[in-house]
mmCIF file of C-alpha atoms in Angstrom:
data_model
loop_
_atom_site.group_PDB
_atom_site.id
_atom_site.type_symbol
_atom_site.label_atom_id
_atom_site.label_comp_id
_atom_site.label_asym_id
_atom_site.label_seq_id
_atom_site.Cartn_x
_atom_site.Cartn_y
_atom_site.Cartn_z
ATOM 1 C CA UNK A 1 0.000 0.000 0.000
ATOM 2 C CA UNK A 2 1.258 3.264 -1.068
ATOM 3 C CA UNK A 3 1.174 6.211 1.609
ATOM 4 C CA UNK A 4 1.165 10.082 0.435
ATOM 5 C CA UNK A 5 1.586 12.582 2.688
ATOM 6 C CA UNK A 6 1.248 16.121 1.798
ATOM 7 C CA UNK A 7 4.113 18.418 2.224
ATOM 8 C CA UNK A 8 3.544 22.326 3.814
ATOM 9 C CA UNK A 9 3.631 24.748 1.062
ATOM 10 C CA UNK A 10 6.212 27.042 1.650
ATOM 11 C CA UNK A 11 6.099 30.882 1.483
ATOM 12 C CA UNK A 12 8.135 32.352 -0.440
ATOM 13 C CA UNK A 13 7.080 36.077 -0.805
ATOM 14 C CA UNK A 14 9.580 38.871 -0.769
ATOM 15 C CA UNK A 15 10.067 40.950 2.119
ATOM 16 C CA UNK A 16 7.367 44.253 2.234
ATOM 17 C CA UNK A 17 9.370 47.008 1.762
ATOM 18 C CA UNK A 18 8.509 51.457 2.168
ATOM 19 C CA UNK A 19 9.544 54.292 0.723
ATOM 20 C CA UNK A 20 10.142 57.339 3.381
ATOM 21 C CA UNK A 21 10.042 60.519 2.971
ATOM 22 C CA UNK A 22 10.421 63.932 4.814
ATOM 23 C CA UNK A 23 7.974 66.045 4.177
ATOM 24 C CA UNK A 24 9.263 70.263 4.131
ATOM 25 C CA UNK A 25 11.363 70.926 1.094
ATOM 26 C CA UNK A 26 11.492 66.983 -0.175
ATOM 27 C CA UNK A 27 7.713 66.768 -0.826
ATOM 28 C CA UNK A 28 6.167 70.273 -0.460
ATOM 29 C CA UNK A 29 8.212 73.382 -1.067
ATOM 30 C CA UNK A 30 8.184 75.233 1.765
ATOM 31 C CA UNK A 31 7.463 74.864 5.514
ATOM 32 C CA UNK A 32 4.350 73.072 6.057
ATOM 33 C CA UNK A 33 3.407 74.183 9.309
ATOM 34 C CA UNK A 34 4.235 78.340 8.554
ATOM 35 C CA UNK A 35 2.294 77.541 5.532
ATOM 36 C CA UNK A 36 -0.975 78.128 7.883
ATOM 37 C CA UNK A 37 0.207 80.982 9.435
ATOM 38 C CA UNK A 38 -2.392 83.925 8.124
ATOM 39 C CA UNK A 39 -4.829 81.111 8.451
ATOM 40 C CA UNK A 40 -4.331 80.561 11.949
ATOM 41 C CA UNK A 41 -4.487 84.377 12.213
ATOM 42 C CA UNK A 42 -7.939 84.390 10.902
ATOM 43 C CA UNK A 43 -8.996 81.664 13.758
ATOM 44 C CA UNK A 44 -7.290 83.525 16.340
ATOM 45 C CA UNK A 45 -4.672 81.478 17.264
ATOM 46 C CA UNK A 46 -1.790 84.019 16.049
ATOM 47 C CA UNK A 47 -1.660 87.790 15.994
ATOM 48 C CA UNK A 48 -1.000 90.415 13.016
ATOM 49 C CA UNK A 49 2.309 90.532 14.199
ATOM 50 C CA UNK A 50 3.001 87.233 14.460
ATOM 51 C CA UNK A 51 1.721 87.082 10.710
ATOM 52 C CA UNK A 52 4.056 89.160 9.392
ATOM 53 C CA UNK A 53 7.489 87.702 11.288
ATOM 54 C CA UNK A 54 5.757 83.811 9.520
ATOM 55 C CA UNK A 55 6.699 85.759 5.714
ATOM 56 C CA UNK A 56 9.713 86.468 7.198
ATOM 57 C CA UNK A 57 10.613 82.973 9.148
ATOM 58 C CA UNK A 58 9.465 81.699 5.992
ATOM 59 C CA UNK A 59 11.865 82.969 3.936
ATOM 60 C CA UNK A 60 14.530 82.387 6.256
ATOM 61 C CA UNK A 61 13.737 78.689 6.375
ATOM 62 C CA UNK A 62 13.874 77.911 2.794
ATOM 63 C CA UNK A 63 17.330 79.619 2.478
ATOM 64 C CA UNK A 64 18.915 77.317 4.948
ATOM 65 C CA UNK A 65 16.467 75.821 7.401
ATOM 66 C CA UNK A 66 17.816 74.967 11.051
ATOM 67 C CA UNK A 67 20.388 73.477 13.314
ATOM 68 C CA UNK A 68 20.204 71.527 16.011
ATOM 69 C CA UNK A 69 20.351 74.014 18.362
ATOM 70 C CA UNK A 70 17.261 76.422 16.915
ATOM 71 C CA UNK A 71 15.612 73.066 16.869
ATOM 72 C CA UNK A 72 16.329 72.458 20.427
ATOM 73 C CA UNK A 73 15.085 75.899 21.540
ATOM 74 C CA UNK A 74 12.108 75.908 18.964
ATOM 75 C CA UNK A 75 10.525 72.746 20.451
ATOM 76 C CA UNK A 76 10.602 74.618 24.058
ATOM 77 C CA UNK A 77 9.434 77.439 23.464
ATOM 78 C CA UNK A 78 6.793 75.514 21.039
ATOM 79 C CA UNK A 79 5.634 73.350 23.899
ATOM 80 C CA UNK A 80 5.222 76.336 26.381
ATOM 81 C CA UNK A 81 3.254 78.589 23.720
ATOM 82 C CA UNK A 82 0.618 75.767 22.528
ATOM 83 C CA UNK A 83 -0.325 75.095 26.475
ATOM 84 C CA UNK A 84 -4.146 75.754 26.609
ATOM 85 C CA UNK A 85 -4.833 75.945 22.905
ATOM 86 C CA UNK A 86 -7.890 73.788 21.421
ATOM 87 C CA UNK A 87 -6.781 70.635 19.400
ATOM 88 C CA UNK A 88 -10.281 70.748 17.481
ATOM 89 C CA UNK A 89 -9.805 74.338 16.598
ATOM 90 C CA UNK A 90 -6.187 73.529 15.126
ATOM 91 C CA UNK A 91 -7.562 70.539 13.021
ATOM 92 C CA UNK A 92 -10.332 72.576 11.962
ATOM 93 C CA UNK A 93 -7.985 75.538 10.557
ATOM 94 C CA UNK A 94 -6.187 73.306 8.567
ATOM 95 C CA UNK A 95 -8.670 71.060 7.104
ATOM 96 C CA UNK A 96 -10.856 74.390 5.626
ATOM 97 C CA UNK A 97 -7.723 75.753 4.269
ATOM 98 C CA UNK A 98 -5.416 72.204 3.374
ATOM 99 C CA UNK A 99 -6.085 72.105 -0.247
ATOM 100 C CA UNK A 100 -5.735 76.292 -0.882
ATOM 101 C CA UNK A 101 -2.732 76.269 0.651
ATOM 102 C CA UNK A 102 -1.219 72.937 0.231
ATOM 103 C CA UNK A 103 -2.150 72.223 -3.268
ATOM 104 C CA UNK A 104 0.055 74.367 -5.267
ATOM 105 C CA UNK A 105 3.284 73.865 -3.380
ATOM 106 C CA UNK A 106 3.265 69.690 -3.827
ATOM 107 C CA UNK A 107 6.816 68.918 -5.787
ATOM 108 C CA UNK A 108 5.705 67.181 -9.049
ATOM 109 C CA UNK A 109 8.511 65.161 -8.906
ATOM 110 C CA UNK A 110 7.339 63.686 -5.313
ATOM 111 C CA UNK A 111 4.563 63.281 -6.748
ATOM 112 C CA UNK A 112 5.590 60.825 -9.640
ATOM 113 C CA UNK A 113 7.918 59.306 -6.877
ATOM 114 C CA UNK A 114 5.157 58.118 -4.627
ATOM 115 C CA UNK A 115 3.324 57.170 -7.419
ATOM 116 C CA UNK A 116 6.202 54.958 -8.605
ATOM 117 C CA UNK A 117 6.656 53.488 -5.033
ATOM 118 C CA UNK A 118 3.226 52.002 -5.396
ATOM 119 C CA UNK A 119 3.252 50.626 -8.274
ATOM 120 C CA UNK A 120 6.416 48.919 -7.154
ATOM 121 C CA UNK A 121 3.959 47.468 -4.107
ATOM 122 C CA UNK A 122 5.998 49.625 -1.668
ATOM 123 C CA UNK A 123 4.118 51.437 1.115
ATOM 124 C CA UNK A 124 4.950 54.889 1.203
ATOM 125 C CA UNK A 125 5.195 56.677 4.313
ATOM 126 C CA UNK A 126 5.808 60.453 5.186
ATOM 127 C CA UNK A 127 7.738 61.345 8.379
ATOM 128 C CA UNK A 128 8.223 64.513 10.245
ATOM 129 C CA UNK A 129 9.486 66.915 13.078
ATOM 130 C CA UNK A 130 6.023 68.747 11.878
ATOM 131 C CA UNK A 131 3.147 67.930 14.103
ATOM 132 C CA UNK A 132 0.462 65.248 12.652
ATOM 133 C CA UNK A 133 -2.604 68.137 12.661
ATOM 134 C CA UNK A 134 -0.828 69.028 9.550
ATOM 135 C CA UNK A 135 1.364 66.432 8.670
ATOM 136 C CA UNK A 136 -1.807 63.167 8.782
ATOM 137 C CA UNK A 137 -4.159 65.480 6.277
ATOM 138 C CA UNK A 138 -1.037 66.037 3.526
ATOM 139 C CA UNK A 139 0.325 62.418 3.710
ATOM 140 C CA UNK A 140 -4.170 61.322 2.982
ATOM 141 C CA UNK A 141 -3.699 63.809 0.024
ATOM 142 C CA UNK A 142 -0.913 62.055 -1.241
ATOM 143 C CA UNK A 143 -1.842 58.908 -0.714
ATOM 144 C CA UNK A 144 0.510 57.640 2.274
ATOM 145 C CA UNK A 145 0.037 54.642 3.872
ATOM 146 C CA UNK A 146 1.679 55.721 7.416
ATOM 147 C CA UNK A 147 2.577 59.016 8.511
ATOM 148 C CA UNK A 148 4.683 59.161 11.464
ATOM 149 C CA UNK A 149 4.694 62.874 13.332
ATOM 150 C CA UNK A 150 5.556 64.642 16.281
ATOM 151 C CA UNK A 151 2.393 64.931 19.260
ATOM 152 C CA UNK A 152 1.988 66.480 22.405
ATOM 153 C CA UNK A 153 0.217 65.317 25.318
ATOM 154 C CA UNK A 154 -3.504 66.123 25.109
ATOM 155 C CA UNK A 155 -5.704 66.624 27.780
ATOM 156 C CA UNK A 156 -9.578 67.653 28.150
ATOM 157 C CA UNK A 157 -9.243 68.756 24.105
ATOM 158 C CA UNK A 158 -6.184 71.261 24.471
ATOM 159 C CA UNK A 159 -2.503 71.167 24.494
ATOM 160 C CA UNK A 160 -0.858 70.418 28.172
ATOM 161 C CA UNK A 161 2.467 71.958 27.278
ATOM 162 C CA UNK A 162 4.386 68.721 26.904
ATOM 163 C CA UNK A 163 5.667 67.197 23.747
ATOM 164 C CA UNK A 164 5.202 63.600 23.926
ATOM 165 C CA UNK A 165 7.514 62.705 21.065
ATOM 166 C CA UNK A 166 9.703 64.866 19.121
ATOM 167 C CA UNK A 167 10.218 62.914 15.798
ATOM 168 C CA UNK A 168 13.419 64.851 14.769
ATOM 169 C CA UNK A 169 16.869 63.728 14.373
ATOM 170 C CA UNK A 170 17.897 60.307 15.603
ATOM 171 C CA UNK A 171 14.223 59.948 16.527
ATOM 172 C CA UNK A 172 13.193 59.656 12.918
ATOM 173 C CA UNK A 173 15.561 56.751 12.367
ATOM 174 C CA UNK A 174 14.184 54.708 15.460
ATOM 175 C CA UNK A 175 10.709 55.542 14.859
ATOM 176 C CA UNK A 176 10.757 53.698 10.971
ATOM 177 C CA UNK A 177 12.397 51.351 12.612
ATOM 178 C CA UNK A 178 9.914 50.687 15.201
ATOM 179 C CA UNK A 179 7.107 50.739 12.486
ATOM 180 C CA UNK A 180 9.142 48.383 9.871
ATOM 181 C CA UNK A 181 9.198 46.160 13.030
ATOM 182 C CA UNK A 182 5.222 45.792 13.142
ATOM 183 C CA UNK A 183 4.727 46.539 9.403
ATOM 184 C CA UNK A 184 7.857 43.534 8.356
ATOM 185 C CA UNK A 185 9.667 45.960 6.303
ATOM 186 C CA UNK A 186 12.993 44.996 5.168
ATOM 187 C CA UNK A 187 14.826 48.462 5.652
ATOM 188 C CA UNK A 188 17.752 47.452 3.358
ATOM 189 C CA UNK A 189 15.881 47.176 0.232
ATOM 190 C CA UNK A 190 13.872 50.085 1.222
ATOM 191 C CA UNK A 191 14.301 54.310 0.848
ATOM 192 C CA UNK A 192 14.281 57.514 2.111
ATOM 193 C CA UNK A 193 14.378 60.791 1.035
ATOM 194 C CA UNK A 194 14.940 63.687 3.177
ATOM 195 C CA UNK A 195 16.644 67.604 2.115
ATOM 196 C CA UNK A 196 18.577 68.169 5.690
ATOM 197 C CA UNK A 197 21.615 66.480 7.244
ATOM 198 C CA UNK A 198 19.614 66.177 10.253
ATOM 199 C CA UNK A 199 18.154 63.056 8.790
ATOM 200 C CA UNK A 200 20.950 61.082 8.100
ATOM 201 C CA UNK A 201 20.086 58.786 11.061
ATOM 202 C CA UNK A 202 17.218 58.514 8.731
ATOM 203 C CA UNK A 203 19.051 57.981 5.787
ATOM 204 C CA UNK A 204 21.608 55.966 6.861
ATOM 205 C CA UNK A 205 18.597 53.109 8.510
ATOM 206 C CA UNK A 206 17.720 52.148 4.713
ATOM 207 C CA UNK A 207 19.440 50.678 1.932
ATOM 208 C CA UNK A 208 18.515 53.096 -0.466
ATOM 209 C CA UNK A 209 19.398 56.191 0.270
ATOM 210 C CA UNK A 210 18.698 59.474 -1.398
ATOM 211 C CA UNK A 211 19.300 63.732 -0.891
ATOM 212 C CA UNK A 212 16.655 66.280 -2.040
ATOM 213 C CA UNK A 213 17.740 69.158 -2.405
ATOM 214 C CA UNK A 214 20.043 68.759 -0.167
ATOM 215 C CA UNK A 215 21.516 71.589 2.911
ATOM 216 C CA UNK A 216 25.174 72.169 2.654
ATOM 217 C CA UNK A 217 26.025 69.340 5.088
ATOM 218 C CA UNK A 218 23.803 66.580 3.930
ATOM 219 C CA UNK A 219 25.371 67.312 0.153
ATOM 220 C CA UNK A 220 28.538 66.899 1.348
ATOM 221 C CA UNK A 221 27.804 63.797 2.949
ATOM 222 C CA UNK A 222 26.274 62.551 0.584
ATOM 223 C CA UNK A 223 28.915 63.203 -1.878
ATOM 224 C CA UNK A 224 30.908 61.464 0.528
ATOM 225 C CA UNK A 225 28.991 58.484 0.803
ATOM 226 C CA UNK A 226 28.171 58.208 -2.740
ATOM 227 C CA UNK A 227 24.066 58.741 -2.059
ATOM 228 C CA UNK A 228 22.102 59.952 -5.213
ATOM 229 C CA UNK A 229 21.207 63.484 -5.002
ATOM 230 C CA UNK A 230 18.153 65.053 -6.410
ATOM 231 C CA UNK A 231 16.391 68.361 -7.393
ATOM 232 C CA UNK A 232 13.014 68.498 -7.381
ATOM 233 C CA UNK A 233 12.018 72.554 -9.205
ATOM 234 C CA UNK A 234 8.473 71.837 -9.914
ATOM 235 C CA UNK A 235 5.749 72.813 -7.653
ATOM 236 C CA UNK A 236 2.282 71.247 -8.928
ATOM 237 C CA UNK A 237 -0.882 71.766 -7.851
ATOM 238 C CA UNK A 238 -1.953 68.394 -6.511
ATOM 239 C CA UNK A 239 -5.869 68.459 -7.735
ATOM 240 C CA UNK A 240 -4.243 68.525 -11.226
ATOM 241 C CA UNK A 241 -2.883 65.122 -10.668
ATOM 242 C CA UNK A 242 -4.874 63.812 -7.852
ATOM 243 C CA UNK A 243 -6.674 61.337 -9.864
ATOM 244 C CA UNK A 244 -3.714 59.408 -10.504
ATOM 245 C CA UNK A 245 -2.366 58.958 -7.199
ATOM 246 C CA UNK A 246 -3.274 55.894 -5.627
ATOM 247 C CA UNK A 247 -5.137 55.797 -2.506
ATOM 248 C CA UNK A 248 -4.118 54.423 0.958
ATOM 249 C CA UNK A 249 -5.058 50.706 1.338
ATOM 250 C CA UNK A 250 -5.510 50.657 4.801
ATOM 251 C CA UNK A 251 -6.020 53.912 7.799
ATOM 252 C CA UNK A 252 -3.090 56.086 8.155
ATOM 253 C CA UNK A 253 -0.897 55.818 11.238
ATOM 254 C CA UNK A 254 -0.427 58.945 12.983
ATOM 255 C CA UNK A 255 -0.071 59.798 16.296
ATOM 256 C CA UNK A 256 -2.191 62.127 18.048
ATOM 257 C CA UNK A 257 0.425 64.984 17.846
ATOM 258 C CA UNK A 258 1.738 68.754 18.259
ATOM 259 C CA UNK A 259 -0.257 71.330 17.178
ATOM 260 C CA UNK A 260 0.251 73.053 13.780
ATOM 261 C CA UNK A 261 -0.232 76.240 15.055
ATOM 262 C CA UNK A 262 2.161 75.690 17.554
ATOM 263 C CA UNK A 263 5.040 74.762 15.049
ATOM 264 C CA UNK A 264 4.550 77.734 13.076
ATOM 265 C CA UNK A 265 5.022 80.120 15.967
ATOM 266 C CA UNK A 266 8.070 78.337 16.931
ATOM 267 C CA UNK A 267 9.176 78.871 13.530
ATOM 268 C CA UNK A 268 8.714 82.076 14.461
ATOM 269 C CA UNK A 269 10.784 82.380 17.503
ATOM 270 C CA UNK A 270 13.340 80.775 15.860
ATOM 271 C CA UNK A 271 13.377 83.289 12.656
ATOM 272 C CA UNK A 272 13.242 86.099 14.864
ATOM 273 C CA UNK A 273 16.751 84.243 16.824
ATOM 274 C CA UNK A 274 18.018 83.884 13.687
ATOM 275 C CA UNK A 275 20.805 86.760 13.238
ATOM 276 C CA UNK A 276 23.218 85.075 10.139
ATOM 277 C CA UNK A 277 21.964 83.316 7.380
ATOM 278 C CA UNK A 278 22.683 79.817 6.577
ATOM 279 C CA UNK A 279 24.815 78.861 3.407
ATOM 280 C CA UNK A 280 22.184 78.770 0.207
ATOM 281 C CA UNK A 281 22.150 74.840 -0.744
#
Protein backbone atom coordinates (compact mmCIF):
# COMPACT_ATOMS: atom_id res chain seq x y z
CA UNK A 1 0.00 0.00 0.00
CA UNK A 2 1.26 3.26 -1.07
CA UNK A 3 1.17 6.21 1.61
CA UNK A 4 1.16 10.08 0.44
CA UNK A 5 1.59 12.58 2.69
CA UNK A 6 1.25 16.12 1.80
CA UNK A 7 4.11 18.42 2.22
CA UNK A 8 3.54 22.33 3.81
CA UNK A 9 3.63 24.75 1.06
CA UNK A 10 6.21 27.04 1.65
CA UNK A 11 6.10 30.88 1.48
CA UNK A 12 8.14 32.35 -0.44
CA UNK A 13 7.08 36.08 -0.80
CA UNK A 14 9.58 38.87 -0.77
CA UNK A 15 10.07 40.95 2.12
CA UNK A 16 7.37 44.25 2.23
CA UNK A 17 9.37 47.01 1.76
CA UNK A 18 8.51 51.46 2.17
CA UNK A 19 9.54 54.29 0.72
CA UNK A 20 10.14 57.34 3.38
CA UNK A 21 10.04 60.52 2.97
CA UNK A 22 10.42 63.93 4.81
CA UNK A 23 7.97 66.04 4.18
CA UNK A 24 9.26 70.26 4.13
CA UNK A 25 11.36 70.93 1.09
CA UNK A 26 11.49 66.98 -0.17
CA UNK A 27 7.71 66.77 -0.83
CA UNK A 28 6.17 70.27 -0.46
CA UNK A 29 8.21 73.38 -1.07
CA UNK A 30 8.18 75.23 1.76
CA UNK A 31 7.46 74.86 5.51
CA UNK A 32 4.35 73.07 6.06
CA UNK A 33 3.41 74.18 9.31
CA UNK A 34 4.24 78.34 8.55
CA UNK A 35 2.29 77.54 5.53
CA UNK A 36 -0.98 78.13 7.88
CA UNK A 37 0.21 80.98 9.44
CA UNK A 38 -2.39 83.93 8.12
CA UNK A 39 -4.83 81.11 8.45
CA UNK A 40 -4.33 80.56 11.95
CA UNK A 41 -4.49 84.38 12.21
CA UNK A 42 -7.94 84.39 10.90
CA UNK A 43 -9.00 81.66 13.76
CA UNK A 44 -7.29 83.52 16.34
CA UNK A 45 -4.67 81.48 17.26
CA UNK A 46 -1.79 84.02 16.05
CA UNK A 47 -1.66 87.79 15.99
CA UNK A 48 -1.00 90.42 13.02
CA UNK A 49 2.31 90.53 14.20
CA UNK A 50 3.00 87.23 14.46
CA UNK A 51 1.72 87.08 10.71
CA UNK A 52 4.06 89.16 9.39
CA UNK A 53 7.49 87.70 11.29
CA UNK A 54 5.76 83.81 9.52
CA UNK A 55 6.70 85.76 5.71
CA UNK A 56 9.71 86.47 7.20
CA UNK A 57 10.61 82.97 9.15
CA UNK A 58 9.46 81.70 5.99
CA UNK A 59 11.86 82.97 3.94
CA UNK A 60 14.53 82.39 6.26
CA UNK A 61 13.74 78.69 6.38
CA UNK A 62 13.87 77.91 2.79
CA UNK A 63 17.33 79.62 2.48
CA UNK A 64 18.92 77.32 4.95
CA UNK A 65 16.47 75.82 7.40
CA UNK A 66 17.82 74.97 11.05
CA UNK A 67 20.39 73.48 13.31
CA UNK A 68 20.20 71.53 16.01
CA UNK A 69 20.35 74.01 18.36
CA UNK A 70 17.26 76.42 16.91
CA UNK A 71 15.61 73.07 16.87
CA UNK A 72 16.33 72.46 20.43
CA UNK A 73 15.08 75.90 21.54
CA UNK A 74 12.11 75.91 18.96
CA UNK A 75 10.53 72.75 20.45
CA UNK A 76 10.60 74.62 24.06
CA UNK A 77 9.43 77.44 23.46
CA UNK A 78 6.79 75.51 21.04
CA UNK A 79 5.63 73.35 23.90
CA UNK A 80 5.22 76.34 26.38
CA UNK A 81 3.25 78.59 23.72
CA UNK A 82 0.62 75.77 22.53
CA UNK A 83 -0.32 75.10 26.48
CA UNK A 84 -4.15 75.75 26.61
CA UNK A 85 -4.83 75.95 22.91
CA UNK A 86 -7.89 73.79 21.42
CA UNK A 87 -6.78 70.63 19.40
CA UNK A 88 -10.28 70.75 17.48
CA UNK A 89 -9.80 74.34 16.60
CA UNK A 90 -6.19 73.53 15.13
CA UNK A 91 -7.56 70.54 13.02
CA UNK A 92 -10.33 72.58 11.96
CA UNK A 93 -7.99 75.54 10.56
CA UNK A 94 -6.19 73.31 8.57
CA UNK A 95 -8.67 71.06 7.10
CA UNK A 96 -10.86 74.39 5.63
CA UNK A 97 -7.72 75.75 4.27
CA UNK A 98 -5.42 72.20 3.37
CA UNK A 99 -6.09 72.10 -0.25
CA UNK A 100 -5.74 76.29 -0.88
CA UNK A 101 -2.73 76.27 0.65
CA UNK A 102 -1.22 72.94 0.23
CA UNK A 103 -2.15 72.22 -3.27
CA UNK A 104 0.06 74.37 -5.27
CA UNK A 105 3.28 73.87 -3.38
CA UNK A 106 3.26 69.69 -3.83
CA UNK A 107 6.82 68.92 -5.79
CA UNK A 108 5.71 67.18 -9.05
CA UNK A 109 8.51 65.16 -8.91
CA UNK A 110 7.34 63.69 -5.31
CA UNK A 111 4.56 63.28 -6.75
CA UNK A 112 5.59 60.82 -9.64
CA UNK A 113 7.92 59.31 -6.88
CA UNK A 114 5.16 58.12 -4.63
CA UNK A 115 3.32 57.17 -7.42
CA UNK A 116 6.20 54.96 -8.60
CA UNK A 117 6.66 53.49 -5.03
CA UNK A 118 3.23 52.00 -5.40
CA UNK A 119 3.25 50.63 -8.27
CA UNK A 120 6.42 48.92 -7.15
CA UNK A 121 3.96 47.47 -4.11
CA UNK A 122 6.00 49.62 -1.67
CA UNK A 123 4.12 51.44 1.11
CA UNK A 124 4.95 54.89 1.20
CA UNK A 125 5.19 56.68 4.31
CA UNK A 126 5.81 60.45 5.19
CA UNK A 127 7.74 61.34 8.38
CA UNK A 128 8.22 64.51 10.24
CA UNK A 129 9.49 66.92 13.08
CA UNK A 130 6.02 68.75 11.88
CA UNK A 131 3.15 67.93 14.10
CA UNK A 132 0.46 65.25 12.65
CA UNK A 133 -2.60 68.14 12.66
CA UNK A 134 -0.83 69.03 9.55
CA UNK A 135 1.36 66.43 8.67
CA UNK A 136 -1.81 63.17 8.78
CA UNK A 137 -4.16 65.48 6.28
CA UNK A 138 -1.04 66.04 3.53
CA UNK A 139 0.32 62.42 3.71
CA UNK A 140 -4.17 61.32 2.98
CA UNK A 141 -3.70 63.81 0.02
CA UNK A 142 -0.91 62.05 -1.24
CA UNK A 143 -1.84 58.91 -0.71
CA UNK A 144 0.51 57.64 2.27
CA UNK A 145 0.04 54.64 3.87
CA UNK A 146 1.68 55.72 7.42
CA UNK A 147 2.58 59.02 8.51
CA UNK A 148 4.68 59.16 11.46
CA UNK A 149 4.69 62.87 13.33
CA UNK A 150 5.56 64.64 16.28
CA UNK A 151 2.39 64.93 19.26
CA UNK A 152 1.99 66.48 22.41
CA UNK A 153 0.22 65.32 25.32
CA UNK A 154 -3.50 66.12 25.11
CA UNK A 155 -5.70 66.62 27.78
CA UNK A 156 -9.58 67.65 28.15
CA UNK A 157 -9.24 68.76 24.10
CA UNK A 158 -6.18 71.26 24.47
CA UNK A 159 -2.50 71.17 24.49
CA UNK A 160 -0.86 70.42 28.17
CA UNK A 161 2.47 71.96 27.28
CA UNK A 162 4.39 68.72 26.90
CA UNK A 163 5.67 67.20 23.75
CA UNK A 164 5.20 63.60 23.93
CA UNK A 165 7.51 62.70 21.07
CA UNK A 166 9.70 64.87 19.12
CA UNK A 167 10.22 62.91 15.80
CA UNK A 168 13.42 64.85 14.77
CA UNK A 169 16.87 63.73 14.37
CA UNK A 170 17.90 60.31 15.60
CA UNK A 171 14.22 59.95 16.53
CA UNK A 172 13.19 59.66 12.92
CA UNK A 173 15.56 56.75 12.37
CA UNK A 174 14.18 54.71 15.46
CA UNK A 175 10.71 55.54 14.86
CA UNK A 176 10.76 53.70 10.97
CA UNK A 177 12.40 51.35 12.61
CA UNK A 178 9.91 50.69 15.20
CA UNK A 179 7.11 50.74 12.49
CA UNK A 180 9.14 48.38 9.87
CA UNK A 181 9.20 46.16 13.03
CA UNK A 182 5.22 45.79 13.14
CA UNK A 183 4.73 46.54 9.40
CA UNK A 184 7.86 43.53 8.36
CA UNK A 185 9.67 45.96 6.30
CA UNK A 186 12.99 45.00 5.17
CA UNK A 187 14.83 48.46 5.65
CA UNK A 188 17.75 47.45 3.36
CA UNK A 189 15.88 47.18 0.23
CA UNK A 190 13.87 50.09 1.22
CA UNK A 191 14.30 54.31 0.85
CA UNK A 192 14.28 57.51 2.11
CA UNK A 193 14.38 60.79 1.03
CA UNK A 194 14.94 63.69 3.18
CA UNK A 195 16.64 67.60 2.11
CA UNK A 196 18.58 68.17 5.69
CA UNK A 197 21.62 66.48 7.24
CA UNK A 198 19.61 66.18 10.25
CA UNK A 199 18.15 63.06 8.79
CA UNK A 200 20.95 61.08 8.10
CA UNK A 201 20.09 58.79 11.06
CA UNK A 202 17.22 58.51 8.73
CA UNK A 203 19.05 57.98 5.79
CA UNK A 204 21.61 55.97 6.86
CA UNK A 205 18.60 53.11 8.51
CA UNK A 206 17.72 52.15 4.71
CA UNK A 207 19.44 50.68 1.93
CA UNK A 208 18.51 53.10 -0.47
CA UNK A 209 19.40 56.19 0.27
CA UNK A 210 18.70 59.47 -1.40
CA UNK A 211 19.30 63.73 -0.89
CA UNK A 212 16.65 66.28 -2.04
CA UNK A 213 17.74 69.16 -2.41
CA UNK A 214 20.04 68.76 -0.17
CA UNK A 215 21.52 71.59 2.91
CA UNK A 216 25.17 72.17 2.65
CA UNK A 217 26.03 69.34 5.09
CA UNK A 218 23.80 66.58 3.93
CA UNK A 219 25.37 67.31 0.15
CA UNK A 220 28.54 66.90 1.35
CA UNK A 221 27.80 63.80 2.95
CA UNK A 222 26.27 62.55 0.58
CA UNK A 223 28.91 63.20 -1.88
CA UNK A 224 30.91 61.46 0.53
CA UNK A 225 28.99 58.48 0.80
CA UNK A 226 28.17 58.21 -2.74
CA UNK A 227 24.07 58.74 -2.06
CA UNK A 228 22.10 59.95 -5.21
CA UNK A 229 21.21 63.48 -5.00
CA UNK A 230 18.15 65.05 -6.41
CA UNK A 231 16.39 68.36 -7.39
CA UNK A 232 13.01 68.50 -7.38
CA UNK A 233 12.02 72.55 -9.21
CA UNK A 234 8.47 71.84 -9.91
CA UNK A 235 5.75 72.81 -7.65
CA UNK A 236 2.28 71.25 -8.93
CA UNK A 237 -0.88 71.77 -7.85
CA UNK A 238 -1.95 68.39 -6.51
CA UNK A 239 -5.87 68.46 -7.73
CA UNK A 240 -4.24 68.52 -11.23
CA UNK A 241 -2.88 65.12 -10.67
CA UNK A 242 -4.87 63.81 -7.85
CA UNK A 243 -6.67 61.34 -9.86
CA UNK A 244 -3.71 59.41 -10.50
CA UNK A 245 -2.37 58.96 -7.20
CA UNK A 246 -3.27 55.89 -5.63
CA UNK A 247 -5.14 55.80 -2.51
CA UNK A 248 -4.12 54.42 0.96
CA UNK A 249 -5.06 50.71 1.34
CA UNK A 250 -5.51 50.66 4.80
CA UNK A 251 -6.02 53.91 7.80
CA UNK A 252 -3.09 56.09 8.16
CA UNK A 253 -0.90 55.82 11.24
CA UNK A 254 -0.43 58.94 12.98
CA UNK A 255 -0.07 59.80 16.30
CA UNK A 256 -2.19 62.13 18.05
CA UNK A 257 0.43 64.98 17.85
CA UNK A 258 1.74 68.75 18.26
CA UNK A 259 -0.26 71.33 17.18
CA UNK A 260 0.25 73.05 13.78
CA UNK A 261 -0.23 76.24 15.06
CA UNK A 262 2.16 75.69 17.55
CA UNK A 263 5.04 74.76 15.05
CA UNK A 264 4.55 77.73 13.08
CA UNK A 265 5.02 80.12 15.97
CA UNK A 266 8.07 78.34 16.93
CA UNK A 267 9.18 78.87 13.53
CA UNK A 268 8.71 82.08 14.46
CA UNK A 269 10.78 82.38 17.50
CA UNK A 270 13.34 80.77 15.86
CA UNK A 271 13.38 83.29 12.66
CA UNK A 272 13.24 86.10 14.86
CA UNK A 273 16.75 84.24 16.82
CA UNK A 274 18.02 83.88 13.69
CA UNK A 275 20.80 86.76 13.24
CA UNK A 276 23.22 85.07 10.14
CA UNK A 277 21.96 83.32 7.38
CA UNK A 278 22.68 79.82 6.58
CA UNK A 279 24.81 78.86 3.41
CA UNK A 280 22.18 78.77 0.21
CA UNK A 281 22.15 74.84 -0.74
Amino acid sequence: MVVAYARPVENHLPPRTAAFFDLDKTVIAKSSTLAFGRSFYHGGLINRRAVLRTAYAQFVYLLGGADHDQMEGMRKYLSDLCRGWNVQQVREIVAETLHELIDPIIYDEAASLIEEHHAAGRDVVIVSASGSEVVEPIGEMLGADHVVATRMVVADGAYNGEIEHYVYGPEKAEAITRLAESEGYDLQRSFAYSDSATDIPMLESVGHPYAVNPDRALRKEAVARDWPILTFSRPVRLRQRIQSLPMPPRPVLAAAAIGAAAATAGLVWLASRRRRPLPVS
